[in-house]
Coordinates of C-alpha atoms (C1' of nucleotides) in Angstrom, one line a residue:
Chain A
X1 CA 67.5 101.9 85.9
X2 CA 65.1 100.2 83.7
X3 CA 66.3 96.8 84.9
X4 CA 66.7 97.8 88.5
X5 CA 65.1 95.3 90.9
X6 CA 63.3 96.5 94.0
X7 CA 62.1 93.9 96.3
X8 CA 58.6 95.0 97.0
X9 CA 57.6 96.0 100.5
X10 CA 61.0 95.8 102.1
X11 CA 61.8 99.5 102.2
X12 CA 58.9 100.3 104.5
X13 CA 58.1 99.4 108.0
X14 CA 56.0 97.5 108.9
X15 CA 56.3 95.2 105.9
X16 CA 53.1 93.9 104.3
X17 CA 53.9 90.4 105.5
X18 CA 54.7 91.5 109.1
X19 CA 51.0 91.2 110.1
X20 CA 50.4 87.8 108.4
X21 CA 49.9 84.7 110.6
X22 CA 52.7 83.0 108.7
X23 CA 55.0 85.7 109.6
X24 CA 54.2 85.4 113.3
X25 CA 55.1 81.7 113.0
X26 CA 58.4 82.7 111.5
X27 CA 59.0 85.1 114.3
X28 CA 58.3 82.3 116.7
X29 CA 60.8 80.0 115.1
X30 CA 63.3 82.8 115.0
X31 CA 62.9 83.0 118.8
X32 CA 63.7 79.3 118.9
X33 CA 67.0 80.1 117.2
X34 CA 67.8 83.1 119.4
X35 CA 70.8 83.1 121.7
X36 CA 68.7 83.6 124.9
X37 CA 67.3 80.1 124.8
X38 CA 69.3 77.2 126.2
X39 CA 71.4 76.0 123.4
X40 CA 70.8 72.3 122.8
X41 CA 72.6 70.8 119.9
X42 CA 70.4 70.3 116.9
X43 CA 67.2 68.7 118.2
X44 CA 65.3 68.9 114.9
X45 CA 64.8 72.6 115.2
X46 CA 65.3 73.2 111.5
X47 CA 62.3 72.3 109.7
X48 CA 63.2 70.2 106.7
X49 CA 61.0 72.4 104.5
X50 CA 61.7 75.7 106.1
X51 CA 62.7 77.3 102.9
X52 CA 59.1 77.6 101.7
X53 CA 57.4 76.9 105.0
X54 CA 55.8 73.7 104.0
X55 CA 53.7 75.2 101.3
X56 CA 53.9 73.5 98.0
X57 CA 53.8 76.8 96.2
X58 CA 56.1 76.0 93.3
X59 CA 58.3 78.1 91.1
X60 CA 57.5 78.7 87.4
X61 CA 58.7 75.7 85.5
X62 CA 58.6 77.1 82.0
X63 CA 61.9 78.9 82.3
X64 CA 60.4 82.3 82.6
X65 CA 60.4 84.5 85.6
X66 CA 58.7 87.7 86.4
X67 CA 60.9 90.4 87.9
X68 CA 59.5 92.5 90.7
X69 CA 59.3 95.4 88.2
X70 CA 56.9 93.4 86.2
X71 CA 59.2 92.9 83.3
X72 CA 59.2 89.4 81.8
X73 CA 62.6 87.7 81.4
X74 CA 63.1 84.5 79.5
X75 CA 66.1 82.3 79.0
X76 CA 69.4 83.3 80.6
X77 CA 71.6 86.3 80.8
X78 CA 72.4 88.1 84.1
X79 CA 69.1 90.0 84.3
X80 CA 67.0 87.0 83.6
X81 CA 69.0 85.0 86.2
X82 CA 68.5 87.7 88.8
X83 CA 64.9 87.8 88.0
X84 CA 64.5 84.1 88.3
X85 CA 66.2 84.0 91.7
X86 CA 64.3 87.1 92.9
X87 CA 61.1 85.4 92.0
X88 CA 62.1 82.5 94.1
X89 CA 62.6 84.8 97.0
X90 CA 59.2 86.2 96.6
X91 CA 57.7 82.7 96.5
X92 CA 59.5 81.7 99.6
X93 CA 58.1 84.8 101.4
X94 CA 54.7 84.3 100.0
X95 CA 54.7 80.8 101.5
X96 CA 55.7 82.2 104.9
X97 CA 59.4 81.3 104.6
X98 CA 62.4 83.5 105.2
X99 CA 65.1 83.7 102.6
X100 CA 67.3 85.7 104.9
X101 CA 67.0 84.3 108.5
X102 CA 68.8 85.9 111.4
X103 CA 71.0 83.2 112.7
X104 CA 72.0 79.6 112.6
X105 CA 73.4 77.3 115.4
X106 CA 76.4 75.6 113.9
X107 CA 77.9 72.7 115.8
X108 CA 81.2 72.4 114.0
X109 CA 83.3 74.0 111.4
X110 CA 83.9 71.8 108.3
X111 CA 87.6 71.4 109.2
X112 CA 86.7 70.2 112.7
X113 CA 84.5 67.5 111.1
X114 CA 87.1 66.6 108.6
X115 CA 89.8 66.1 111.3
X116 CA 87.5 64.2 113.6
X117 CA 86.6 61.7 110.8
X118 CA 89.9 61.6 108.9
X119 CA 90.1 57.8 109.2
X120 CA 86.5 56.9 108.3
X121 CA 86.3 54.0 105.9
X122 CA 84.3 54.1 102.7
X123 CA 80.6 53.2 103.1
X124 CA 80.5 54.1 106.8
X125 CA 77.6 55.6 108.8
X126 CA 78.1 57.3 112.2
X127 CA 76.1 58.5 115.1
X128 CA 77.9 61.9 114.9
X129 CA 75.0 64.4 114.3
X130 CA 76.2 67.8 113.2
X131 CA 74.9 71.1 112.1
X132 CA 77.1 72.9 109.6
X133 CA 76.8 76.0 107.4
X134 CA 78.4 77.0 104.2
X135 CA 78.0 78.3 100.6
X136 CA 76.8 75.9 97.9
X137 CA 79.7 75.6 95.5
X138 CA 78.8 72.5 93.4
X139 CA 75.7 70.5 92.9
X140 CA 75.1 67.1 91.3
X141 CA 71.6 65.9 90.9
X142 CA 70.9 62.2 90.1
X143 CA 67.2 62.0 90.3
X144 CA 66.3 61.0 93.9
X145 CA 69.7 61.8 95.2
X146 CA 71.5 65.2 95.3
X147 CA 75.1 65.9 96.1
X148 CA 76.0 69.4 97.1
X149 CA 79.5 70.7 98.0
X150 CA 79.3 73.4 100.6
X151 CA 82.2 75.5 101.8
X152 CA 82.8 77.5 105.0
X153 CA 86.0 79.4 105.9
X154 CA 87.8 76.3 107.0
X155 CA 87.0 73.6 104.4
X156 CA 84.5 72.0 102.1
X157 CA 82.3 69.0 102.7
X158 CA 79.8 67.1 100.6
X159 CA 76.1 67.0 101.5
X160 CA 74.3 63.7 100.7
X161 CA 70.6 64.5 100.2
X162 CA 68.3 61.5 99.7
X163 CA 64.7 62.0 98.8
X164 CA 63.8 59.0 101.0
X165 CA 65.5 60.7 104.0
X166 CA 64.6 64.3 103.7
X167 CA 61.1 63.8 102.2
X168 CA 59.5 65.1 99.0
X169 CA 59.1 68.7 100.1
X170 CA 62.6 69.0 101.6
X171 CA 64.0 67.4 98.5
X172 CA 62.3 69.8 96.2
X173 CA 63.7 72.7 98.2
X174 CA 67.2 71.4 98.1
X175 CA 66.7 71.0 94.4
X176 CA 65.8 74.6 94.1
X177 CA 69.0 75.8 95.7
X178 CA 71.4 77.7 93.4
X179 CA 75.2 77.7 93.4
X180 CA 76.2 80.6 95.7
X181 CA 73.3 80.2 98.2
X182 CA 74.2 79.9 101.9
X183 CA 72.7 76.9 103.7
X184 CA 72.7 75.5 107.2
X185 CA 72.1 71.7 107.4
X186 CA 71.8 69.0 110.0
X187 CA 72.5 65.4 109.6
X188 CA 74.8 62.5 110.5
X189 CA 78.4 62.1 109.2
X190 CA 78.8 59.3 106.7
X191 CA 81.0 58.3 103.8
X192 CA 79.9 57.3 100.4
X193 CA 80.9 54.1 98.6
X194 CA 83.8 56.0 97.1
X195 CA 84.8 57.2 100.5
X196 CA 83.8 60.9 100.3
X197 CA 83.1 62.3 103.7
X198 CA 79.5 63.6 103.7
X199 CA 76.7 64.8 105.8
X200 CA 73.5 62.8 105.4
X201 CA 71.1 65.7 105.4
X202 CA 67.9 65.4 107.4
X203 CA 67.2 69.2 107.6
X204 CA 68.3 72.0 105.3
X205 CA 67.7 75.7 105.9
X206 CA 68.4 78.4 103.4
X207 CA 70.5 81.0 105.2
X208 CA 70.9 83.5 102.4
X209 CA 69.7 83.5 98.9
X210 CA 72.2 84.5 96.3
X211 CA 70.5 86.6 93.6
X212 CA 73.6 86.9 91.4
X213 CA 75.2 83.8 89.8
X214 CA 78.7 82.7 90.7
X215 CA 81.5 82.9 88.2
X216 CA 82.5 79.7 86.4
X217 CA 82.7 76.8 88.9
X218 CA 85.8 75.4 87.3
X219 CA 87.7 78.3 85.8
X220 CA 86.7 80.8 88.5
X221 CA 87.3 84.4 87.7
X222 CA 90.4 85.3 85.8
X223 CA 89.7 88.8 84.5
X224 CA 92.1 90.8 86.7
X225 CA 90.0 93.9 86.6
X226 CA 86.9 92.1 87.8
X227 CA 89.0 90.1 90.3
X228 CA 90.1 93.3 92.0
X229 CA 86.9 95.3 91.6
X230 CA 84.8 92.4 92.8
X231 CA 87.2 91.0 95.4
X232 CA 84.2 89.3 97.1
X233 CA 83.7 87.2 93.9
X234 CA 87.4 86.5 93.6
X235 CA 87.5 85.3 97.2
X236 CA 84.5 83.0 96.6
X237 CA 85.9 81.2 93.6
X238 CA 89.7 81.5 93.6
X239 CA 91.5 79.4 96.1
X240 CA 94.7 81.3 95.5
X241 CA 93.1 84.6 96.4
X242 CA 92.0 83.2 99.7
X243 CA 95.4 81.7 100.3
X244 CA 97.2 84.9 99.7
X245 CA 95.2 86.8 102.3
X246 CA 95.6 83.9 104.8
X247 CA 99.3 84.2 104.4
X248 CA 99.2 88.0 104.8
X249 CA 97.2 87.6 108.0
X250 CA 99.7 85.0 109.3
X251 CA 102.6 87.2 108.6
X252 CA 101.2 90.2 110.4
X253 CA 100.2 88.0 113.3
X254 CA 103.7 86.5 113.4
X255 CA 105.3 89.9 113.4
X256 CA 103.2 90.9 116.5
X257 CA 104.1 87.7 118.2
X258 CA 107.8 88.1 117.5
X259 CA 107.8 91.7 118.7
X260 CA 105.8 90.9 121.8
X261 CA 108.3 88.2 122.6
X262 CA 111.1 90.8 122.5
X263 CA 109.4 93.3 124.7
X264 CA 108.0 95.7 122.1
X265 CA 104.8 97.7 122.7
X266 CA 102.3 98.3 119.9
X267 CA 101.2 101.9 119.6
X268 CA 99.1 104.0 117.3
X269 CA 100.1 107.4 116.1
X270 CA 98.3 110.0 114.0
X271 CA 97.5 109.5 110.3
X272 CA 96.7 113.2 109.8
X273 CA 99.9 115.1 109.9
X274 CA 100.6 118.9 109.8
X275 CA 103.8 118.2 107.9
X276 CA 104.4 114.9 106.1
X277 CA 107.8 113.8 107.3
X278 CA 109.9 110.8 107.8
X279 CA 110.4 109.8 104.2
X280 CA 110.9 111.2 100.8
X281 CA 107.5 111.1 99.1
X282 CA 104.8 113.3 97.8
X283 CA 101.8 113.2 100.3
X284 CA 98.1 113.3 99.9
X285 CA 96.6 116.6 101.0
X286 CA 93.4 116.9 102.9
X287 CA 91.6 119.6 104.9
X288 CA 90.0 119.8 108.3
X289 CA 86.8 121.9 108.2
X290 CA 86.5 123.1 111.8
X291 CA 90.2 123.9 112.2
X292 CA 90.2 125.2 108.6
X293 CA 93.6 123.8 108.0
X294 CA 95.5 121.8 105.5
X295 CA 96.6 118.3 106.6
X296 CA 98.6 115.6 105.0
X297 CA 98.1 111.9 105.2
X298 CA 101.2 110.4 106.7
X299 CA 104.0 109.1 104.4
X300 CA 105.8 107.3 107.3
X301 CA 105.5 106.5 111.0
X302 CA 109.0 107.4 112.0
X303 CA 108.9 110.8 113.6
X304 CA 106.0 110.1 116.0
X305 CA 107.4 106.8 117.1
X306 CA 110.8 108.3 117.9
X307 CA 109.0 110.9 120.0
X308 CA 107.8 107.9 122.0
X309 CA 111.5 106.8 122.4
X310 CA 112.2 110.2 123.8
X311 CA 109.3 109.7 126.1
X312 CA 111.0 106.6 127.5
X313 CA 108.9 103.8 126.0
X314 CA 112.2 102.1 124.9
X315 CA 110.7 99.5 122.5
X316 CA 107.7 100.5 120.3
X317 CA 106.2 99.5 117.0
X318 CA 103.3 100.3 114.9
X319 CA 101.7 98.4 112.0
X320 CA 99.8 101.0 110.0
X321 CA 98.7 102.3 106.7
X322 CA 100.7 105.0 105.0
X323 CA 99.9 107.0 101.9
X324 CA 102.2 108.1 99.1
X325 CA 100.9 110.2 96.2
X326 CA 102.9 108.5 93.5
X327 CA 102.7 106.1 90.6
X328 CA 100.9 102.8 90.8
X329 CA 102.7 99.6 89.7
X330 CA 103.1 96.0 90.6
X331 CA 105.2 97.1 93.5
X332 CA 103.3 100.2 94.6
X333 CA 99.8 100.9 95.9
X334 CA 99.1 104.5 97.0
X335 CA 98.1 103.2 100.4
X336 CA 100.1 100.4 101.9
X337 CA 101.0 98.9 105.3
X338 CA 104.3 99.6 107.1
X339 CA 105.7 98.1 110.2
X340 CA 108.1 100.4 112.0
X341 CA 109.9 99.7 115.2
X342 CA 112.3 101.6 117.4
X343 CA 114.5 100.1 120.0
X344 CA 116.4 102.1 122.6
X345 CA 120.1 101.3 123.2
X346 CA 120.3 99.4 119.9
X347 CA 122.1 100.3 116.7
X348 CA 121.7 99.3 113.1
X349 CA 123.3 95.9 113.5
X350 CA 120.7 94.9 116.1
X351 CA 118.1 96.1 113.7
X352 CA 119.4 94.0 110.8
X353 CA 119.3 91.0 113.2
X354 CA 115.7 91.6 114.2
X355 CA 114.8 92.1 110.5
X356 CA 116.0 88.6 109.7
X357 CA 114.2 87.2 112.7
X358 CA 110.9 88.9 111.9
X359 CA 110.8 87.8 108.2
X360 CA 112.1 84.3 108.8
X361 CA 109.6 83.7 111.6
X362 CA 106.8 85.1 109.4
X363 CA 107.6 82.6 106.6
X364 CA 107.7 79.7 109.1
X365 CA 104.4 80.8 110.6
X366 CA 102.7 81.6 107.3
X367 CA 103.8 78.7 105.0
X368 CA 105.5 76.4 107.4
X369 CA 108.9 76.7 105.8
X370 CA 111.8 79.1 105.4
X371 CA 112.5 77.8 101.9
X372 CA 111.4 80.1 99.1
X373 CA 111.8 79.8 95.3
X374 CA 112.8 83.2 93.9
X375 CA 113.4 83.5 90.2
X376 CA 113.9 79.7 90.1
X377 CA 116.6 80.0 92.8
X378 CA 116.0 78.1 96.1
X379 CA 116.5 80.5 99.0
X380 CA 116.5 79.5 102.6
X381 CA 115.6 82.6 104.7
X382 CA 117.3 80.9 107.6
X383 CA 120.7 81.3 106.0
X384 CA 122.5 84.5 107.0
X385 CA 121.7 87.4 104.8
X386 CA 124.7 89.1 103.1
X387 CA 125.6 92.6 104.1
X388 CA 127.1 94.7 101.3
X389 CA 128.0 98.4 101.3
X390 CA 126.2 100.4 98.7
X391 CA 129.4 102.0 97.5
X392 CA 131.0 98.6 97.1
X393 CA 128.1 97.1 95.2
X394 CA 127.9 100.1 92.9
X395 CA 131.7 100.2 92.4
X396 CA 131.8 96.6 91.5
X397 CA 128.9 96.8 89.1
X398 CA 130.5 99.6 87.0
X399 CA 134.1 98.6 87.6
X400 CA 135.1 101.9 89.0
X401 CA 135.6 102.8 92.7
X402 CA 133.2 105.5 93.8
X403 CA 132.7 107.3 97.1
X404 CA 130.7 110.3 98.1
X405 CA 133.9 112.1 99.1
X406 CA 134.8 112.3 95.4
X407 CA 134.2 115.6 93.6
X408 CA 130.7 115.9 92.2
X409 CA 131.9 116.5 88.7
X410 CA 133.9 113.3 88.7
X411 CA 130.9 111.3 89.9
X412 CA 128.7 112.9 87.3
X413 CA 131.2 111.8 84.6
X414 CA 131.2 108.2 85.9
X415 CA 127.5 108.1 86.1
X416 CA 127.0 109.5 82.6
X417 CA 129.5 107.0 81.2
X418 CA 127.3 104.3 82.8
X419 CA 124.0 105.5 81.4
X420 CA 122.8 107.2 84.5
X421 CA 121.3 110.6 84.0
X422 CA 122.2 113.1 86.8
X423 CA 119.9 115.9 87.7
X424 CA 121.5 119.3 88.4
X425 CA 120.5 119.5 92.1
X426 CA 121.8 116.1 93.0
X427 CA 124.6 115.8 95.6
X428 CA 127.3 113.1 95.4
X429 CA 125.5 110.6 97.5
X430 CA 122.4 110.8 95.4
X431 CA 124.4 110.1 92.3
X432 CA 125.9 107.0 93.9
X433 CA 122.4 105.9 94.9
X434 CA 121.3 106.4 91.3
X435 CA 124.2 104.3 90.0
X436 CA 123.3 101.6 92.6
X437 CA 119.6 101.6 91.5
X438 CA 120.4 101.4 87.9
X439 CA 123.1 98.7 88.0
X440 CA 122.6 96.6 91.1
X441 CA 119.0 96.8 92.6
X442 CA 117.2 94.6 90.0
X443 CA 119.8 91.9 90.1
X444 CA 119.5 91.2 93.9
X445 CA 117.7 87.9 94.3
X446 CA 118.3 86.5 97.8
X447 CA 117.7 88.7 100.8
X448 CA 120.6 91.2 101.0
X449 CA 121.3 94.1 103.2
X450 CA 122.7 97.1 101.3
X451 CA 124.4 99.2 103.9
X452 CA 126.1 102.6 104.4
X453 CA 123.9 105.0 102.4
X454 CA 125.5 108.4 101.8
X455 CA 124.6 111.2 104.3
X456 CA 122.9 113.5 101.8
X457 CA 120.1 110.9 101.0
X458 CA 119.6 109.9 104.7
X459 CA 118.5 112.9 106.7
X460 CA 117.4 110.9 109.8
X461 CA 120.3 108.5 110.0
X462 CA 123.3 108.7 112.1
X463 CA 126.7 109.2 110.5
X464 CA 128.8 106.1 110.1
X465 CA 131.2 105.7 113.0
X466 CA 134.0 105.0 110.5
X467 CA 133.2 107.2 107.6
X468 CA 131.8 110.7 107.8
X469 CA 130.4 110.6 104.3
X470 CA 128.2 107.5 105.0
X471 CA 125.5 106.7 107.5
X472 CA 124.8 103.6 109.6
X473 CA 121.8 102.7 107.4
X474 CA 120.7 99.7 105.5
X475 CA 118.0 98.7 103.1
X476 CA 116.9 95.1 102.6
X477 CA 116.4 94.0 99.0
X478 CA 114.9 90.7 97.9
X479 CA 113.9 89.8 94.3
X480 CA 114.9 93.3 93.1
X481 CA 112.5 94.9 95.5
X482 CA 113.2 97.0 98.6
X483 CA 111.5 95.4 101.6
X484 CA 113.0 97.2 104.6
X485 CA 114.9 100.3 105.6
X486 CA 116.6 100.8 109.0
X487 CA 119.4 102.7 110.7
X488 CA 121.1 103.9 113.8
X489 CA 118.9 106.9 114.6
X490 CA 120.3 110.4 114.5
X491 CA 119.6 111.7 118.0
X492 CA 121.8 114.9 118.1
X493 CA 119.3 117.8 117.9
X494 CA 121.9 120.2 116.5
X495 CA 122.9 117.9 113.7
X496 CA 119.3 117.0 113.0
X497 CA 118.4 120.6 112.6
X498 CA 121.1 121.1 110.1
X499 CA 120.0 118.0 108.1
X500 CA 116.3 119.3 108.2
X501 CA 117.5 122.6 106.9
X502 CA 119.3 120.9 104.0
X503 CA 116.0 119.1 103.2
X504 CA 114.0 122.3 103.4
X505 CA 116.3 124.1 101.0
X506 CA 116.2 121.2 98.5
X507 CA 112.4 121.3 98.7
X508 CA 112.4 125.0 98.2
X509 CA 114.7 124.5 95.2
X510 CA 111.9 122.4 93.6
X511 CA 112.5 118.8 94.9
X512 CA 108.9 118.1 96.0
X513 CA 109.7 114.9 97.8
X514 CA 112.1 116.4 100.2
X515 CA 111.3 117.3 103.8
X516 CA 110.9 120.3 106.0
X517 CA 112.1 121.4 109.4
X518 CA 109.9 119.7 112.1
X519 CA 110.3 122.0 115.1
X520 CA 108.4 119.8 117.5
X521 CA 110.5 116.8 116.6
X522 CA 113.6 118.9 117.2
X523 CA 112.2 120.0 120.6
X524 CA 111.7 116.3 121.4
X525 CA 115.3 115.5 120.6
X526 CA 116.4 118.3 122.9
X527 CA 114.9 116.4 125.8
X528 CA 117.3 113.6 124.8
X529 CA 116.7 110.5 122.8
X530 CA 118.7 107.5 123.8
X531 CA 120.9 105.7 121.2
X532 CA 118.2 104.0 119.1
X533 CA 117.9 101.6 116.2
X534 CA 114.9 101.9 113.9
X535 CA 113.4 99.8 111.2
X536 CA 110.6 100.1 108.6
X537 CA 109.3 97.0 106.8
X538 CA 106.8 97.1 103.9
X539 CA 104.3 94.5 105.0
X540 CA 102.7 94.2 101.5
X541 CA 106.1 93.3 100.0
X542 CA 106.9 90.8 102.7
X543 CA 103.5 89.2 101.9
X544 CA 104.3 89.2 98.2
X545 CA 107.6 87.5 98.9
X546 CA 106.2 84.8 101.1
X547 CA 103.1 84.2 99.1
X548 CA 105.2 84.1 95.9
X549 CA 103.2 86.7 93.9
X550 CA 104.5 89.3 91.5
X551 CA 101.9 92.0 92.1
X552 CA 101.1 94.0 95.2
X553 CA 97.5 93.8 94.2
X554 CA 97.5 90.1 95.0
X555 CA 98.1 90.9 98.7
X556 CA 96.0 94.1 99.0
X557 CA 92.3 93.2 99.3
X558 CA 91.0 96.4 97.7
X559 CA 93.8 97.9 95.6
X560 CA 93.4 101.5 94.3
X561 CA 91.7 101.5 90.9
X562 CA 90.0 104.0 88.7
X563 CA 86.3 104.3 89.6
X564 CA 84.1 101.8 87.8
X565 CA 81.4 103.0 85.4
X566 CA 78.3 101.2 86.6
X567 CA 75.8 100.1 84.0
X568 CA 72.6 98.1 84.1
X569 CA 74.7 95.1 83.1
X570 CA 77.2 95.4 85.9
Chain B
rG7 C1' 102.8 110.8 81.7
rC8 C1' 104.9 107.5 77.5
rG9 C1' 105.1 102.6 74.8
rC10 C1' 103.2 97.6 73.9
rC11 C1' 99.1 94.3 74.8
rU12 C1' 94.0 93.5 75.9
rC13 C1' 88.3 94.1 76.2
rU14 C1' 83.2 88.7 72.4
rA15 C1' 76.9 85.5 76.5
rG16 C1' 76.7 85.8 83.9
rC17 C1' 81.9 83.1 83.9
rU18 C1' 86.0 80.7 80.8
rC19 C1' 87.2 81.0 75.9
rA20 C1' 86.7 80.4 70.0
rA21 C1' 85.6 82.9 65.4
rU22 C1' 91.8 86.9 61.3
rG23 C1' 87.1 90.7 56.0
rG24 C1' 81.9 86.5 54.3
rC25 C1' 75.4 83.5 58.6
rA26 C1' 78.8 85.5 66.0
rG27 C1' 80.1 79.8 68.3
rA28 C1' 81.6 76.2 72.4
rG29 C1' 82.1 74.6 77.6
rC30 C1' 80.2 76.0 82.4
rA31 C1' 76.1 78.4 84.7
rG32 C1' 70.5 78.8 83.6
rC33 C1' 65.8 76.4 81.8
rG34 C1' 62.9 71.5 80.5
rG35 C1' 63.4 66.0 80.9
rG36 C1' 66.0 61.3 82.7
rC37 C1' 68.9 58.9 86.5
rU38 C1' 69.3 56.7 94.7
rU39 C1' 76.6 56.7 96.0
rU40 C1' 77.9 61.4 92.5
rU41 C1' 82.2 64.5 92.8
rA42 C1' 84.5 69.7 87.1
rA43 C1' 78.8 63.7 87.7
rC44 C1' 76.5 61.9 83.3
rC45 C1' 72.7 61.6 79.1
rC46 C1' 68.8 64.2 75.9
rG47 C1' 66.7 68.9 74.6
rU48 C1' 67.0 74.3 75.1
rU49 C1' 67.2 79.9 76.2
rG50 C1' 70.7 83.6 76.2
rG51 C1' 74.8 88.8 72.2
rU52 C1' 74.6 97.0 71.9
rU53 C1' 81.4 91.7 70.1
rC54 C1' 83.8 98.3 75.7
rA55 C1' 81.7 103.2 73.4
rG56 C1' 81.6 106.5 69.2
rG57 C1' 83.1 107.5 64.2
rG58 C1' 85.4 105.8 59.5
rU59 C1' 87.0 102.4 55.3
rU60 C1' 84.3 98.4 52.7
rC61 C1' 79.2 95.3 48.7
rG62 C1' 80.1 93.3 53.6
rA63 C1' 83.7 94.8 60.0
rC64 C1' 84.4 91.0 66.3
rC65 C1' 88.4 91.4 62.6
rC66 C1' 91.2 97.1 59.2
rC67 C1' 91.7 102.7 60.5
rC68 C1' 90.7 107.0 63.9
rU69 C1' 89.0 109.0 68.7
rG70 C1' 87.7 107.9 73.6
rG71 C1' 87.2 104.5 78.1
rG72 C1' 88.6 100.3 81.5
rG73 C1' 92.5 96.9 82.6
rG74 C1' 97.4 94.4 82.3
rC75 C1' 102.7 94.7 81.5
rG76 C1' 107.1 97.7 80.8
rC77 C1' 109.3 102.5 81.3
rA78 C1' 109.1 107.0 84.0
rC79 C1' 107.8 108.3 89.0
rC80 C1' 108.9 106.0 93.6
rA81 C1' 115.2 106.4 99.8

RNA sequence: GCGCCUCUAGCUCAAUGGCAGAGCAGCGGGCUUUUAACCCGUUGGUUCAGGGUUCGACCCCCUGGGGGCGCACCA
């Protein structure tokens, strides 16, 4: 850690400056900012020179800076830049200022100001005095006039800083701001000659000093590794990154609204499971110390939620993180967010309907339209979504009729002729699914329900009322990706036990993703579960669809990555 | 896990076997209506790491590491 910076005196209490008279002044002005006092708007409480407390103590002007560790740094480079800014912090403190004040009274968000003054003509002045806060994103210095662009969560605005208005000391302090610093300013709304909406700054307070420089102001951050590892920097400089997560938020919010409107109750069920059931996937294993027992992170929400249907809750849903110990790709993150719902007295057709409503509403709420462009095809989510049987799609793709009632050997032959490798333990339904995945899945562009999955790959689904080899199950595919999975829920405890036992023997035969017999779940079913429709939607993939991105990492804030090797230069 | 691609200044990118460069950011100077401001000057490099080939390596080869994409895995 030869280049490690330690700000002196800030690890101990009291700090060396805590006893100084200047510091007591700062404390007093902090009190002026505190919530307990009557909150008058503005009122000149922000000293125009509060950054260095009125003292004309100036920064080194020869381009060198002394880091707190005493090492001299010249020129640029990350370490030199951090040293220069750290030295600025020390100077502010030495002059009795506070580079990291406690709070700031903001009168408006930037978007509020922008909408209030949307019709202001070029070259206008107003009586609208505001206090706004944001991060300095751009700066243009023309001698006795400085233009800064600051940004808050809602928007950006220009600060118009005139030496004649703010005074020499205040002007020098604004000049010493770096891109990335947070500031709070007070002033009147105006427009420049070119019509740019601005705040004519009379007071400027540093709210937080950035010690590390921002990525390129124009190109932003494009190195994907850095973007994901330093998501904070990505969010600061990349508009798209912020937009993707706004969309994600709007989608989840929209789902909650749609579900609340249809009488669903949001619940939370355990993440730590004794048995990881409800899906075919390899789980993460963990351990509880006091109970001294092995636990699994959940791979699905299903079995707990259906226990609640047994309990009579009728309509429940959960939006929660699930974990699957499998490969990572543009479509898979080891932890991801699933929405599952269960509705008593409904069957799979009701569930397909609500799937369309949820996703169409989400698009409308998140991007204001149901029109999407998928692989250069214009898709209106509001159009009805086709419903195609899996066996029909697969049969058509290979030009041969297939059905799970056919002898396994015949299906194996057909699969092999169509370049699908068949594993020895696969049952007929699994072979059909493999043919579908190899020959149909990737070609599906617009939202399409694939229905009627074979019984042997659907241990929790109810048998199709018209075909004993199939189930009343569907999966939703869009752009070659599976987004949702739902079915008429199997509620016969005797049949469910038989299906679980088939799962267990497959697992014991070496198929690690298969399930086990969940005795407590069977006990629940014995109390009687009403006819029920259930649904699971991968929220990350819905967000990918609506945001129009090809990688799940664009809609997961902190995707799973290998640990970074930290160096002095990081 | 396998294959292909990639890693150069804080950021974005050049340099294809012959002196490691530019723009932005930074630093110094100028400019009172700019807006990716502009103008003049200027600092900054373990070219991911280690090894090899060569008179000479960012460049070619080997090993390792990070990342991306594809495959595999993944109802």
